[in-house]
mmCIF file of C-alpha atoms and ligand atoms in Angstrom:
data_model
loop_
_atom_site.group_PDB
_atom_site.id
_atom_site.type_symbol
_atom_site.label_atom_id
_atom_site.label_comp_id
_atom_site.label_asym_id
_atom_site.label_seq_id
_atom_site.Cartn_x
_atom_site.Cartn_y
_atom_site.Cartn_z
ATOM 1 C CA MET B 6 140.253 84.998 108.849
ATOM 2 C CA LEU B 7 137.102 86.524 110.016
ATOM 3 C CA PRO B 8 134.533 84.260 108.472
ATOM 4 C CA HIS B 9 136.390 81.389 109.750
ATOM 5 C CA LEU B 10 136.413 82.263 113.557
ATOM 6 C CA LEU B 11 132.718 83.294 113.092
ATOM 7 C CA ARG B 12 131.857 80.017 111.678
ATOM 8 C CA ARG B 13 133.061 78.284 114.694
ATOM 9 C CA HIS B 14 131.272 80.279 117.224
ATOM 10 C CA HIS B 15 127.806 80.375 115.149
ATOM 11 C CA SER B 16 126.733 76.961 115.665
ATOM 12 C CA LYS B 17 127.701 76.856 119.466
ATOM 13 C CA HIS B 18 125.386 80.149 120.074
ATOM 14 C CA LEU B 19 122.574 79.482 117.676
ATOM 15 C CA VAL B 20 121.967 76.182 119.907
ATOM 16 C CA ARG B 21 121.968 78.289 122.947
ATOM 17 C CA ARG B 22 119.440 80.603 121.396
ATOM 18 C CA VAL B 23 117.004 78.041 120.595
ATOM 19 C CA SER B 24 117.080 76.366 124.161
ATOM 20 C CA GLN B 25 116.085 79.772 125.337
ATOM 21 C CA ARG B 26 113.467 80.516 123.267
ATOM 22 C CA SER B 27 111.497 77.626 124.031
ATOM 23 C CA HIS B 28 111.124 78.961 127.474
ATOM 24 C CA THR B 29 108.554 81.693 127.825
ATOM 25 C CA THR B 30 111.500 83.607 129.310
ATOM 26 C CA SER B 31 112.279 84.344 125.777
ATOM 27 C CA LEU B 32 109.541 87.159 125.574
ATOM 28 C CA SER B 33 111.268 88.893 128.906
ATOM 29 C CA GLY B 34 111.417 92.231 128.006
ATOM 30 C CA HIS B 35 115.402 91.716 128.813
ATOM 31 C CA ASN B 36 115.845 92.599 126.410
ATOM 32 C CA ILE B 37 115.064 92.178 122.208
ATOM 33 C CA LEU B 38 115.134 96.412 122.747
ATOM 34 C CA ASP B 39 118.729 96.471 124.062
ATOM 35 C CA ASP B 40 119.877 93.563 121.433
ATOM 36 C CA LEU B 41 118.356 95.646 118.646
ATOM 37 C CA LYS B 42 119.958 98.657 119.868
ATOM 38 C CA ALA B 43 123.421 96.835 120.138
ATOM 39 C CA ARG B 44 123.107 95.702 116.830
ATOM 40 C CA GLY B 45 122.298 99.187 115.512
ATOM 41 C CA LEU B 46 119.016 98.164 114.062
ATOM 42 C CA ILE B 47 117.453 101.112 116.214
ATOM 43 C CA SER B 48 117.025 104.648 115.246
ATOM 44 C CA GLN B 49 114.385 106.163 117.395
ATOM 45 C CA VAL B 50 111.237 104.806 119.212
ATOM 46 C CA THR B 51 108.396 106.566 119.604
ATOM 47 C CA SER B 52 107.704 106.348 123.874
ATOM 48 C CA SER B 53 110.448 105.990 126.134
ATOM 49 C CA GLU B 54 112.348 103.152 126.016
ATOM 50 C CA LEU B 55 111.564 101.801 129.501
ATOM 51 C CA LYS B 56 107.726 101.899 128.453
ATOM 52 C CA LEU B 57 108.355 99.470 125.397
ATOM 53 C CA LYS B 58 110.549 97.239 127.145
ATOM 54 C CA GLU B 59 107.694 96.864 129.984
ATOM 55 C CA VAL B 60 105.175 96.413 126.932
ATOM 56 C CA LEU B 61 107.527 94.167 125.520
ATOM 57 C CA LYS B 62 107.733 91.600 128.471
ATOM 58 C CA GLN B 63 104.396 90.159 127.175
ATOM 59 C CA SER B 64 103.802 88.853 123.422
ATOM 60 C CA GLN B 65 103.123 91.718 120.970
ATOM 61 C CA THR B 66 102.483 91.595 117.537
ATOM 62 C CA ILE B 67 104.757 93.966 114.987
ATOM 63 C CA TYR B 68 104.358 94.995 111.544
ATOM 64 C CA ALA B 69 106.642 96.295 108.856
ATOM 65 C CA GLY B 70 105.531 97.062 105.577
ATOM 66 C CA VAL B 71 107.116 97.316 102.151
ATOM 67 C CA ASP B 72 105.682 98.824 99.014
ATOM 68 C CA PRO B 73 105.895 97.105 95.865
ATOM 69 C CA THR B 74 107.490 99.519 93.801
ATOM 70 C CA ALA B 75 109.609 96.898 92.171
ATOM 71 C CA GLU B 76 109.344 92.930 91.853
ATOM 72 C CA TYR B 77 112.255 92.257 94.365
ATOM 73 C CA LEU B 78 113.629 93.223 97.815
ATOM 74 C CA HIS B 79 116.811 94.614 98.218
ATOM 75 C CA VAL B 80 119.393 94.841 101.115
ATOM 76 C CA GLY B 81 118.056 98.125 102.454
ATOM 77 C CA HIS B 82 114.810 96.561 102.851
ATOM 78 C CA LEU B 83 116.607 93.827 105.363
ATOM 79 C CA LEU B 84 116.876 96.207 108.247
ATOM 80 C CA PRO B 85 113.062 96.231 108.755
ATOM 81 C CA LEU B 86 112.838 92.547 107.963
ATOM 82 C CA LEU B 87 115.450 91.391 110.168
ATOM 83 C CA SER B 88 114.154 93.486 112.975
ATOM 84 C CA LEU B 89 110.863 91.951 112.505
ATOM 85 C CA PHE B 90 112.501 88.422 112.256
ATOM 86 C CA HIS B 91 114.363 89.316 115.847
ATOM 87 C CA PHE B 92 110.755 89.757 117.080
ATOM 88 C CA HIS B 93 109.931 86.672 115.234
ATOM 89 C CA ILE B 94 112.367 84.432 116.819
ATOM 90 C CA ARG B 95 111.648 85.532 120.470
ATOM 91 C CA GLY B 96 107.882 84.390 120.163
ATOM 92 C CA HIS B 97 105.952 87.606 119.172
ATOM 93 C CA ASN B 98 103.604 87.775 116.242
ATOM 94 C CA VAL B 99 105.011 89.338 113.130
ATOM 95 C CA ILE B 100 102.504 90.581 110.219
ATOM 96 C CA PRO B 101 104.864 91.298 107.254
ATOM 97 C CA LEU B 102 102.716 93.798 104.866
ATOM 98 C CA ILE B 103 102.868 94.361 101.278
ATOM 99 C CA GLY B 104 101.679 97.880 100.117
ATOM 100 C CA GLY B 105 99.018 96.488 97.525
ATOM 101 C CA ALA B 106 96.990 99.530 97.885
ATOM 102 C CA THR B 107 99.885 102.108 99.001
ATOM 103 C CA GLY B 108 101.760 100.972 96.343
ATOM 104 C CA LEU B 109 99.030 102.703 93.782
ATOM 105 C CA VAL B 110 99.793 105.736 95.461
ATOM 106 C CA GLY B 111 103.537 106.114 96.165
ATOM 107 C CA ASP B 112 105.268 107.270 99.380
ATOM 108 C CA PRO B 113 106.529 110.867 99.193
ATOM 109 C CA SER B 114 108.863 110.099 102.092
ATOM 110 C CA GLY B 115 112.491 110.362 101.467
ATOM 111 C CA ARG B 116 111.918 111.747 97.985
ATOM 112 C CA ASN B 117 112.579 115.102 96.438
ATOM 113 C CA SER B 118 110.248 114.864 93.642
ATOM 114 C CA GLU B 119 106.937 113.402 92.867
ATOM 115 C CA ARG B 120 106.893 109.456 91.443
ATOM 116 C CA PRO B 121 105.094 108.620 88.199
ATOM 117 C CA LEU B 122 101.900 106.552 89.121
ATOM 118 C CA SER B 123 102.627 102.833 88.709
ATOM 119 C CA ASP B 124 100.437 100.806 86.642
ATOM 120 C CA ALA B 125 97.818 98.965 88.381
ATOM 121 C CA THR B 126 98.688 95.254 86.931
ATOM 122 C CA LYS B 127 102.296 96.147 87.435
ATOM 123 C CA VAL B 128 101.392 96.706 91.135
ATOM 124 C CA GLU B 129 99.486 93.350 91.172
ATOM 125 C CA HIS B 130 102.489 91.391 89.546
ATOM 126 C CA ASN B 131 104.946 93.217 92.365
ATOM 127 C CA VAL B 132 102.754 92.212 95.089
ATOM 128 C CA GLU B 133 102.723 88.498 94.371
ATOM 129 C CA LYS B 134 106.537 88.682 93.439
ATOM 130 C CA LEU B 135 107.239 90.461 96.967
ATOM 131 C CA ARG B 136 104.946 88.118 98.741
ATOM 132 C CA HIS B 137 107.243 85.339 97.533
ATOM 133 C CA ALA B 138 110.089 87.018 98.412
ATOM 134 C CA VAL B 139 109.307 87.657 101.881
ATOM 135 C CA LEU B 140 108.140 84.619 102.536
ATOM 136 C CA ASN B 141 111.489 83.133 101.000
ATOM 137 C CA PHE B 142 113.418 85.384 103.387
ATOM 138 C CA PHE B 143 111.507 84.112 106.586
ATOM 139 C CA ASN B 144 112.023 80.798 105.408
ATOM 140 C CA ARG B 145 115.565 81.046 104.657
ATOM 141 C CA ALA B 146 116.320 82.980 107.594
ATOM 142 C CA MET B 147 114.406 80.629 109.965
ATOM 143 C CA THR B 148 116.710 77.712 108.292
ATOM 144 C CA TYR B 149 119.750 80.096 109.202
ATOM 145 C CA ALA B 150 118.577 80.581 112.332
ATOM 146 C CA ASP B 151 117.987 77.106 113.537
ATOM 147 C CA LYS B 152 116.696 73.952 111.376
ATOM 148 C CA ARG B 153 114.748 73.165 114.724
ATOM 149 C CA VAL B 154 112.526 76.196 114.089
ATOM 150 C CA GLN B 155 110.496 73.845 111.794
ATOM 151 C CA SER B 156 109.470 71.752 114.867
ATOM 152 C CA PRO B 157 105.910 72.812 115.187
ATOM 153 C CA SER B 158 106.094 72.911 119.111
ATOM 154 C CA THR B 159 108.317 76.318 118.769
ATOM 155 C CA PRO B 160 106.353 79.638 118.726
ATOM 156 C CA THR B 161 108.453 80.022 115.563
ATOM 157 C CA ALA B 162 107.409 77.238 113.891
ATOM 158 C CA ARG B 163 105.049 78.954 111.293
ATOM 159 C CA VAL B 164 106.054 81.406 108.916
ATOM 160 C CA PRO B 165 104.078 84.339 109.232
ATOM 161 C CA GLN B 166 101.233 85.080 106.994
ATOM 162 C CA ILE B 167 101.907 87.857 105.091
ATOM 163 C CA ARG B 168 99.206 90.398 104.399
ATOM 164 C CA SER B 169 98.197 93.146 101.821
ATOM 165 C CA ASN B 170 96.600 96.302 102.559
ATOM 166 C CA ILE B 171 94.571 96.010 99.269
ATOM 167 C CA GLU B 172 92.442 93.594 101.719
ATOM 168 C CA TRP B 173 91.094 96.668 103.415
ATOM 169 C CA PHE B 174 91.322 99.451 101.194
ATOM 170 C CA LYS B 175 89.700 97.662 97.962
ATOM 171 C CA GLY B 176 86.014 97.721 99.419
ATOM 172 C CA MET B 177 86.587 101.412 100.945
ATOM 173 C CA GLY B 178 84.966 104.016 99.380
ATOM 174 C CA LEU B 179 85.978 107.616 99.417
ATOM 175 C CA LEU B 180 83.691 108.896 101.642
ATOM 176 C CA GLU B 181 84.048 106.185 103.929
ATOM 177 C CA PHE B 182 87.482 107.072 104.001
ATOM 178 C CA LEU B 183 86.913 110.498 104.776
ATOM 179 C CA ARG B 184 84.575 109.921 107.627
ATOM 180 C CA VAL B 185 86.576 107.119 109.334
ATOM 181 C CA VAL B 186 89.980 108.664 108.609
ATOM 182 C CA GLY B 187 89.681 112.282 107.196
ATOM 183 C CA VAL B 188 87.892 113.294 109.852
ATOM 184 C CA HIS B 189 90.542 112.348 112.580
ATOM 185 C CA SER B 190 93.465 113.814 110.689
ATOM 186 C CA ARG B 191 94.642 117.377 111.135
ATOM 187 C CA VAL B 192 96.134 119.033 107.765
ATOM 188 C CA ASN B 193 98.101 121.103 109.599
ATOM 189 C CA THR B 194 99.991 118.366 111.201
ATOM 190 C CA MET B 195 100.087 116.524 107.812
ATOM 191 C CA LEU B 196 101.633 119.602 106.128
ATOM 192 C CA ALA B 197 104.288 119.476 108.744
ATOM 193 C CA ARG B 198 105.427 116.116 108.357
ATOM 194 C CA GLU B 199 109.028 115.811 106.543
ATOM 195 C CA SER B 200 107.908 114.051 103.832
ATOM 196 C CA VAL B 201 105.665 116.622 102.717
ATOM 197 C CA SER B 202 107.054 120.176 104.186
ATOM 198 C CA ALA B 203 110.335 118.972 102.231
ATOM 199 C CA ARG B 204 107.886 118.950 99.059
ATOM 200 C CA LEU B 205 106.239 122.049 99.687
ATOM 201 C CA GLU B 206 109.264 124.104 99.006
ATOM 202 C CA SER B 207 109.929 122.682 95.624
ATOM 203 C CA GLN B 208 108.753 124.166 92.746
ATOM 204 C CA GLN B 209 106.615 121.044 91.913
ATOM 205 C CA GLY B 210 105.052 120.631 95.078
ATOM 206 C CA ILE B 211 103.121 117.713 95.955
ATOM 207 C CA SER B 212 99.989 116.193 94.756
ATOM 208 C CA PHE B 213 97.065 115.201 96.784
ATOM 209 C CA THR B 214 97.450 111.669 96.209
ATOM 210 C CA GLU B 215 101.166 111.820 97.454
ATOM 211 C CA PHE B 216 99.965 113.736 100.251
ATOM 212 C CA THR B 217 97.251 111.502 101.401
ATOM 213 C CA TYR B 218 99.790 108.648 101.559
ATOM 214 C CA GLN B 219 100.142 108.976 105.205
ATOM 215 C CA LEU B 220 96.921 108.776 105.815
ATOM 216 C CA LEU B 221 96.627 105.173 104.056
ATOM 217 C CA GLN B 222 99.489 103.974 106.193
ATOM 218 C CA ALA B 223 98.290 105.404 109.173
ATOM 219 C CA TYR B 224 94.627 103.507 108.524
ATOM 220 C CA ASP B 225 97.074 100.223 107.747
ATOM 221 C CA PHE B 226 98.280 100.409 111.798
ATOM 222 C CA TYR B 227 94.665 101.259 112.970
ATOM 223 C CA VAL B 228 93.455 98.176 111.290
ATOM 224 C CA LEU B 229 95.866 95.978 112.122
ATOM 225 C CA HIS B 230 95.972 97.255 115.763
ATOM 226 C CA LYS B 231 92.026 96.818 115.791
ATOM 227 C CA ASN B 232 91.902 93.111 114.103
ATOM 228 C CA HIS B 233 95.260 91.673 115.134
ATOM 229 C CA GLN B 234 96.168 93.520 118.323
ATOM 230 C CA CYS B 235 98.997 94.785 116.371
ATOM 231 C CA SER B 236 101.125 97.367 118.816
ATOM 232 C CA ILE B 237 104.198 97.991 117.088
ATOM 233 C CA GLN B 238 105.261 99.057 113.567
ATOM 234 C CA ILE B 239 108.904 99.026 112.644
ATOM 235 C CA GLY B 240 110.162 101.028 109.623
ATOM 236 C CA GLY B 241 113.426 102.662 108.018
ATOM 237 C CA SER B 242 114.053 106.004 109.558
ATOM 238 C CA ASP B 243 112.299 108.075 106.499
ATOM 239 C CA GLN B 244 109.135 106.171 107.727
ATOM 240 C CA TRP B 245 108.870 108.037 111.186
ATOM 241 C CA GLY B 246 105.926 110.496 109.588
ATOM 242 C CA ASN B 247 103.682 107.633 108.404
ATOM 243 C CA ILE B 248 104.423 105.331 111.738
ATOM 244 C CA VAL B 249 103.341 108.506 113.882
ATOM 245 C CA ALA B 250 100.524 108.966 111.767
ATOM 246 C CA GLY B 251 99.176 105.630 112.688
ATOM 247 C CA ILE B 252 99.695 105.865 116.102
ATOM 248 C CA ASP B 253 97.649 109.374 116.026
ATOM 249 C CA LEU B 254 95.129 107.849 114.367
ATOM 250 C CA ILE B 255 94.660 104.805 116.917
ATOM 251 C CA ASN B 256 95.039 107.176 119.609
ATOM 252 C CA ARG B 257 92.257 109.502 118.010
ATOM 253 C CA ILE B 258 89.753 106.982 117.063
ATOM 254 C CA ASN B 259 89.780 105.174 120.427
ATOM 255 C CA PRO B 260 91.425 107.453 123.246
ATOM 256 C CA GLN B 261 93.210 105.184 125.850
ATOM 257 C CA VAL B 262 93.092 106.345 129.289
ATOM 258 C CA GLY B 263 94.868 104.495 132.142
ATOM 259 C CA SER B 264 92.999 104.506 135.318
ATOM 260 C CA ASP B 265 94.661 107.737 136.684
ATOM 261 C CA GLY B 266 93.064 109.391 133.893
ATOM 262 C CA ALA B 267 96.339 109.911 131.662
ATOM 263 C CA HIS B 268 96.544 108.796 128.126
ATOM 264 C CA GLU B 269 98.119 105.504 128.115
ATOM 265 C CA ASP B 270 100.315 104.528 124.905
ATOM 266 C CA LYS B 271 98.920 101.355 123.065
ATOM 267 C CA ALA B 272 100.980 101.774 119.975
ATOM 268 C CA PHE B 273 104.479 102.336 119.156
ATOM 269 C CA GLY B 274 106.894 102.922 116.223
ATOM 270 C CA ILE B 275 110.360 101.699 116.014
ATOM 271 C CA THR B 276 112.564 103.249 112.975
ATOM 272 C CA THR B 277 115.905 101.622 111.911
ATOM 273 C CA PRO B 278 118.334 103.185 110.298
ATOM 274 C CA LEU B 279 118.722 103.560 106.652
ATOM 275 C CA LEU B 280 121.645 101.536 105.425
ATOM 276 C CA THR B 281 124.761 103.358 104.428
ATOM 277 C CA ASN B 282 128.281 102.617 103.847
ATOM 278 C CA ALA B 283 131.440 104.202 105.734
ATOM 279 C CA SER B 284 131.375 107.270 103.435
ATOM 280 C CA GLY B 285 127.278 107.612 104.075
ATOM 281 C CA ALA B 286 126.262 106.512 100.819
ATOM 282 C CA LYS B 287 122.871 105.001 101.051
ATOM 283 C CA PHE B 288 121.937 101.571 99.616
ATOM 284 C CA GLY B 289 118.531 101.334 97.680
ATOM 285 C CA LYS B 290 116.664 101.658 94.605
ATOM 286 C CA SER B 291 116.276 105.283 94.586
ATOM 287 C CA ALA B 292 120.161 105.704 95.359
ATOM 288 C CA GLY B 293 120.646 103.758 92.070
ATOM 289 C CA ASN B 294 122.898 101.291 93.774
ATOM 290 C CA ALA B 295 120.280 98.695 94.797
ATOM 291 C CA VAL B 296 121.824 94.570 95.705
ATOM 292 C CA ALA B 297 118.598 92.683 95.212
ATOM 293 C CA LEU B 298 117.782 89.780 97.252
ATOM 294 C CA ASP B 299 116.818 87.885 94.245
ATOM 295 C CA SER B 300 119.389 86.098 92.206
ATOM 296 C CA SER B 301 118.103 86.446 88.462
ATOM 297 C CA ILE B 302 118.650 90.648 88.941
ATOM 298 C CA THR B 303 121.737 90.639 91.330
ATOM 299 C CA SER B 304 123.742 87.593 90.633
ATOM 300 C CA VAL B 305 125.040 85.190 93.504
ATOM 301 C CA PHE B 306 128.425 86.163 92.336
ATOM 302 C CA ASP B 307 127.720 90.087 92.675
ATOM 303 C CA PHE B 308 125.763 89.913 95.937
ATOM 304 C CA TYR B 309 129.007 88.161 97.345
ATOM 305 C CA GLN B 310 131.252 90.862 96.184
ATOM 306 C CA PHE B 311 129.210 93.318 97.667
ATOM 307 C CA PHE B 312 129.713 91.909 100.668
ATOM 308 C CA LEU B 313 133.439 90.802 100.212
ATOM 309 C CA ARG B 314 134.253 94.483 99.561
ATOM 310 C CA THR B 315 132.965 95.661 102.793
ATOM 311 C CA ALA B 316 135.247 98.351 104.160
ATOM 312 C CA ASP B 317 137.180 97.291 107.280
ATOM 313 C CA SER B 318 135.412 100.119 109.001
ATOM 314 C CA ASP B 319 131.875 98.561 107.836
ATOM 315 C CA VAL B 320 132.531 94.919 108.990
ATOM 316 C CA GLY B 321 131.677 95.200 112.532
ATOM 317 C CA ARG B 322 128.354 97.107 112.197
ATOM 318 C CA TYR B 323 127.417 95.188 109.255
ATOM 319 C CA LEU B 324 127.922 91.657 111.094
ATOM 320 C CA LYS B 325 125.758 93.190 114.005
ATOM 321 C CA ILE B 326 122.892 93.919 111.473
ATOM 322 C CA PHE B 327 122.935 91.231 109.154
ATOM 323 C CA THR B 328 124.063 88.061 111.279
ATOM 324 C CA LEU B 329 122.423 86.580 114.565
ATOM 325 C CA LEU B 330 125.801 85.855 115.886
ATOM 326 C CA PRO B 331 125.671 87.167 119.572
ATOM 327 C CA VAL B 332 127.106 90.911 119.676
ATOM 328 C CA GLU B 333 129.792 90.186 122.607
ATOM 329 C CA LYS B 334 131.358 87.703 119.907
ATOM 330 C CA ILE B 335 131.093 90.017 117.380
ATOM 331 C CA ASP B 336 132.812 92.777 119.617
ATOM 332 C CA GLU B 337 135.296 89.914 120.829
ATOM 333 C CA VAL B 338 136.148 88.743 117.195
ATOM 334 C CA LEU B 339 136.722 92.585 116.503
ATOM 335 C CA GLN B 340 138.954 93.411 119.319
ATOM 336 C CA ALA B 341 141.001 90.192 118.757
ATOM 337 C CA HIS B 342 141.533 91.713 115.060
ATOM 338 C CA GLN B 343 142.208 94.852 116.256
ATOM 339 C CA VAL B 344 144.646 93.672 119.092
ATOM 340 C CA ARG B 345 146.734 91.978 116.248
ATOM 341 C CA SER B 346 145.907 94.426 113.715
ATOM 342 C CA PHE B 347 144.713 91.687 111.318
ATOM 343 C CA PRO B 348 142.931 93.537 108.032
ATOM 344 C CA VAL B 349 139.378 92.429 108.640
ATOM 345 C CA HIS B 350 138.465 91.738 104.890
ATOM 346 C CA ALA B 351 134.985 90.342 104.889
ATOM 347 C CA ILE B 352 131.757 89.722 106.626
ATOM 348 C CA PRO B 353 130.837 85.929 106.461
ATOM 349 C CA CYS B 354 129.483 86.049 102.825
ATOM 350 C CA HIS B 355 128.703 82.572 103.038
ATOM 351 C CA LEU B 356 126.132 82.967 105.673
ATOM 352 C CA LEU B 357 124.380 85.800 103.637
ATOM 353 C CA ILE B 358 124.479 83.922 100.557
ATOM 354 C CA LYS B 359 122.779 80.883 102.098
ATOM 355 C CA CYS B 360 119.944 83.357 103.135
ATOM 356 C CA PHE B 361 119.280 84.943 100.119
ATOM 357 C CA SER B 362 120.596 83.491 96.961
HETATM 358 N N1 LIG Z 2 105.549 103.232 103.096
HETATM 359 C C1 LIG Z 2 106.556 102.207 103.033
HETATM 360 C C2 LIG Z 2 105.775 101.156 103.052
HETATM 361 C C3 LIG Z 2 104.723 100.659 104.010
HETATM 362 C C4 LIG Z 2 103.511 100.409 103.323
HETATM 363 C C5 LIG Z 2 102.109 100.416 103.795
HETATM 364 C C6 LIG Z 2 102.332 100.201 105.376
HETATM 365 O O1 LIG Z 2 101.274 99.977 106.055
HETATM 366 C C7 LIG Z 2 103.423 100.591 105.877
HETATM 367 C C8 LIG Z 2 104.526 100.733 105.167
HETATM 368 C C9 LIG Z 2 107.809 102.560 102.390
HETATM 369 O O2 LIG Z 2 107.443 103.054 101.426
HETATM 370 O O3 LIG Z 2 108.641 101.920 102.734
#
């Protein structure tokens, strides 16, 4: 029942979206933040929402990173990527980043044990696969959003350029890193970050390698801020510490002072929730139930089944997260179902299949 209802409203609303987008008002702070929030795509922001909304009235550059721990993306990656995509279709600049360098180190965030170091050639291989996967995501999502998006006159005509942080780390020596980044970083603050403090209590502790991870990600934000005027980083909620580390570094290297002498925020972070099902279980590679966005790993059939088996109580939440349908429309449809006490069986899998298979 639900897929049909949604299909009917789908094209009408997307057409409206496009005409809005071709005006400069598409950048109005009205407001991507409200929309992302209503979709359940925001967990936390690093400054006041008011301030961020103000900033978003102008075109911004926003980045999100993915580490090459596997050669495919999974459903959990979709939350930051879709958030990035929401910014993209409203005319902001987005930078999807692959962690060609950070993947060689390993992020301790959200893990209670040390990762074995990945083989460098495997990491390189994964970077290329992920580059392709992210490109594919943007291509498909843009086609799904609107075919006209391909027209060169729209701000979203181009698929964003994908970068890898190996670009700036490969030529950087240890001494330079210590002098540029280390000197501005407080060990006390680094120890207090959740990703580190949680591990300090474990018997195994944390290696120096994983301990420094936050500084690598911090430097990424700094480089993108300096060279590409990137002002916002998006990541999963486990990335909070790494994102804040970047903002700290940016502020320490170039303290921003407004005309009244007060500190002025120039860099911001947005975290997305981690994807869970109604019983609170996480999805992801480390949770062991990854649903890959790659039909050679998770077949189209399994992918479809995954969404088809969505519990009724998750349907509304997933629709808001995974489709571009207007939130009001989703609420309307869900309400109609509740009133008539229809069971809501599935989210419109056909839309998702088109995007990712
Ligand atoms: N640390 C992120 C990936 C990432 C890497 C580099 C960055 O600059 C940003 C994000 C993760 O593990 O999900």
